Amino acid sequence: INVFPDISIYHFQRGGAFLEKFNVIDPDIIITECILPDMDGVELLGILDEKGSDIPVIMITGGGNKKVAIKAMKQEAWDYLKESLRKSENRFRDLADGISDWIWEIDAQGGYTYSNSRGEKVSGYPLDEIIGKKFYDFFSEERRVVLKNRFLQAMQAKKPVLDFENRIDQKNGNSLILETNAVPFFDKAGNLLGYRGLHRNISKRVQMETALRESEEKFRKIFEESPIGIALFNPKCQLVDANRSCLNIFGIANLADVIGLRLFDNPNVPDRVKTQLIRGETVNYETPYNFEKIKKQDLYKTKKSGTIFLEVNVSTRWLSLNKKNSFNGYLVQLQDISKRKKAEKRIKKLSRQLVKTQEMERQRLAFNLHDNMAQDLSTLKISIDTLLMDQPDASVKTRETVSKLSQMTNRIIMNVREMAYDLRPVDLDRLGLVKTVIRCCEEFSEEHNIEVDFFSGGMDEIKLDFNTEIILFRLIREALNNIKKHAQATRVVIRLVVSFPDIILRIEDNGIGFNVINRIDSAFNEKRMGLLSMKERVAHLNGKMSLKSRPMGGTKIVIEIPFEEENIGQKENSLNYR
């Protein structure tokens, strides 16, 4: 009643009571016991028949006998049973024809005795051609004998046929792959009458499985043969797979020994990387990998020792499920870059040696220019200036010529001294870096009418090697030279401060600015060495240089040079010169 709320059920103990209410309740169906307290079911059927009722009657004959049942059938109760059976058959037929699978029945010899309408669509044959054909008549010719024998073996054993994959040829010549499931049915004596089952078209599924398998095989081949180390971790950060290159990098003999190893348990993974990965970020970094830490923690067995350098890329893996992304772990790619790091270290060492050699050569040339050529030129100028002192009668023309020679010699002396200063600022040895920069800023401001605001902090309290001092000085000189040539600025701000563990140099102007990318590209193509030279010098000191600029927005250069000393004073020097 709860399932069918629109149904009303009336219950009567006696047939007479039912007949009294018959016209009132007007039932759609009557269910009655064969034997009632005041009459039997057959009598009730007779009375209903006399009333001209055609309402279906179901008679429960549990307490009666065969004779009573026959009487009930004669009273047309059988009509309802036949109607019920007919409805049941129609229901089955509708279901069978509406299903997407081919439902069938074969006899004990393998001939089709029934097929739903789907069989026609799957095979391409009309139903009247399917009925009577043997099941193996549809098998593709190249596999027909093998498939036929396998199916017949199951029939001989009277066993169900489960997940039987077979290929059939359609009437139009195309092929399909079917998955067959069937069960045997028997007569009362246990003799096999045939099989009932269904064929399901799995051609698309098989194609997808084949494509997936080929793709997996291709990936596996790439994975195994890749010279790059690859490791896969599940969402719990546990290792699930790694290729041979990865195992070789870490000196691991067998993959099974490290399956389940947690990524975040490795002491060589920096904390900042762990934080980024937890946030779901992709991380690319270079890092030293110390095997002694691994051995101390007894994380895994390795044949390697010491420290190597790795380039590591860690990305999160995601699966698309129901249009939503599902986290599926981490993909780690890594390369041993120890040889590259050693080569870079050698190159840096050679570069520093080259710079040092250049500075030594500059020093030698500067001393020669200053102590030899400049002195000789000064002596020459004195000689020219005194040339006519004992010749009062010398002509005006002669005196003018001698005066011009003196002026020319003086210009040469100034140029030589300037060249010597550019090659080796003697003030660095005599005054130190800060005071030399102050003097440089004063001269720049006076010569080019550009305001220079210079400030230094902590620099007088540290001891720098001459190589670092000369590079810092040349960076400032080069920046001022670029401002003079290109910036059209009226003001420059220079800050040189110690902020452990770095020395920070900041140079900013209020000039016309430029597009940074375009300027660097053009400087490289035209072999202009201003900015490129500055970057190269900073790299020699293992420093970093950033450049910010925009058209009509000025330019800002920030340079950070590593510095080891921790005891830094606070002495400050400043200059605002106009």
Short mmCIF file of C-alpha atoms in Angstrom, two decimals, residues 366 368-370 373-375 377-378 407-423:
data_model
loop_
_atom_site.label_atom_id
_atom_site.label_comp_id
_atom_site.label_asym_id
_atom_site.label_seq_id
_atom_site.Cartn_x
_atom_site.Cartn_y
_atom_site.Cartn_z
CA ALA A 366 98.69 53.85 -15.11
CA ASN A 368 103.90 54.28 -16.55
CA LEU A 369 101.63 57.05 -17.76
CA HIS A 370 101.67 58.91 -14.46
CA MET A 373 105.08 59.94 -19.55
CA ALA A 374 103.31 62.58 -17.46
CA GLN A 375 106.58 63.52 -15.76
CA LEU A 377 105.61 65.86 -20.51
CA SER A 378 105.73 68.14 -17.47
CA GLN A 407 99.10 74.89 -24.24
CA MET A 408 99.10 71.76 -26.38
CA THR A 409 101.58 70.09 -24.05
CA ASN A 410 99.43 71.02 -21.07
CA ARG A 411 96.37 69.42 -22.70
CA ILE A 412 98.37 66.28 -23.38
CA ILE A 413 99.48 66.18 -19.74
CA MET A 414 95.85 66.50 -18.57
CA ASN A 415 94.72 63.76 -20.97
CA VAL A 416 97.50 61.45 -19.85
CA ARG A 417 96.64 62.02 -16.19
CA GLU A 418 92.95 61.38 -16.93
CA MET A 419 93.86 58.18 -18.77
CA ALA A 420 96.00 57.08 -15.84
CA TYR A 421 93.14 57.86 -13.44
CA ASP A 422 90.70 55.83 -15.54
CA LEU A 423 93.11 52.92 -15.66
#
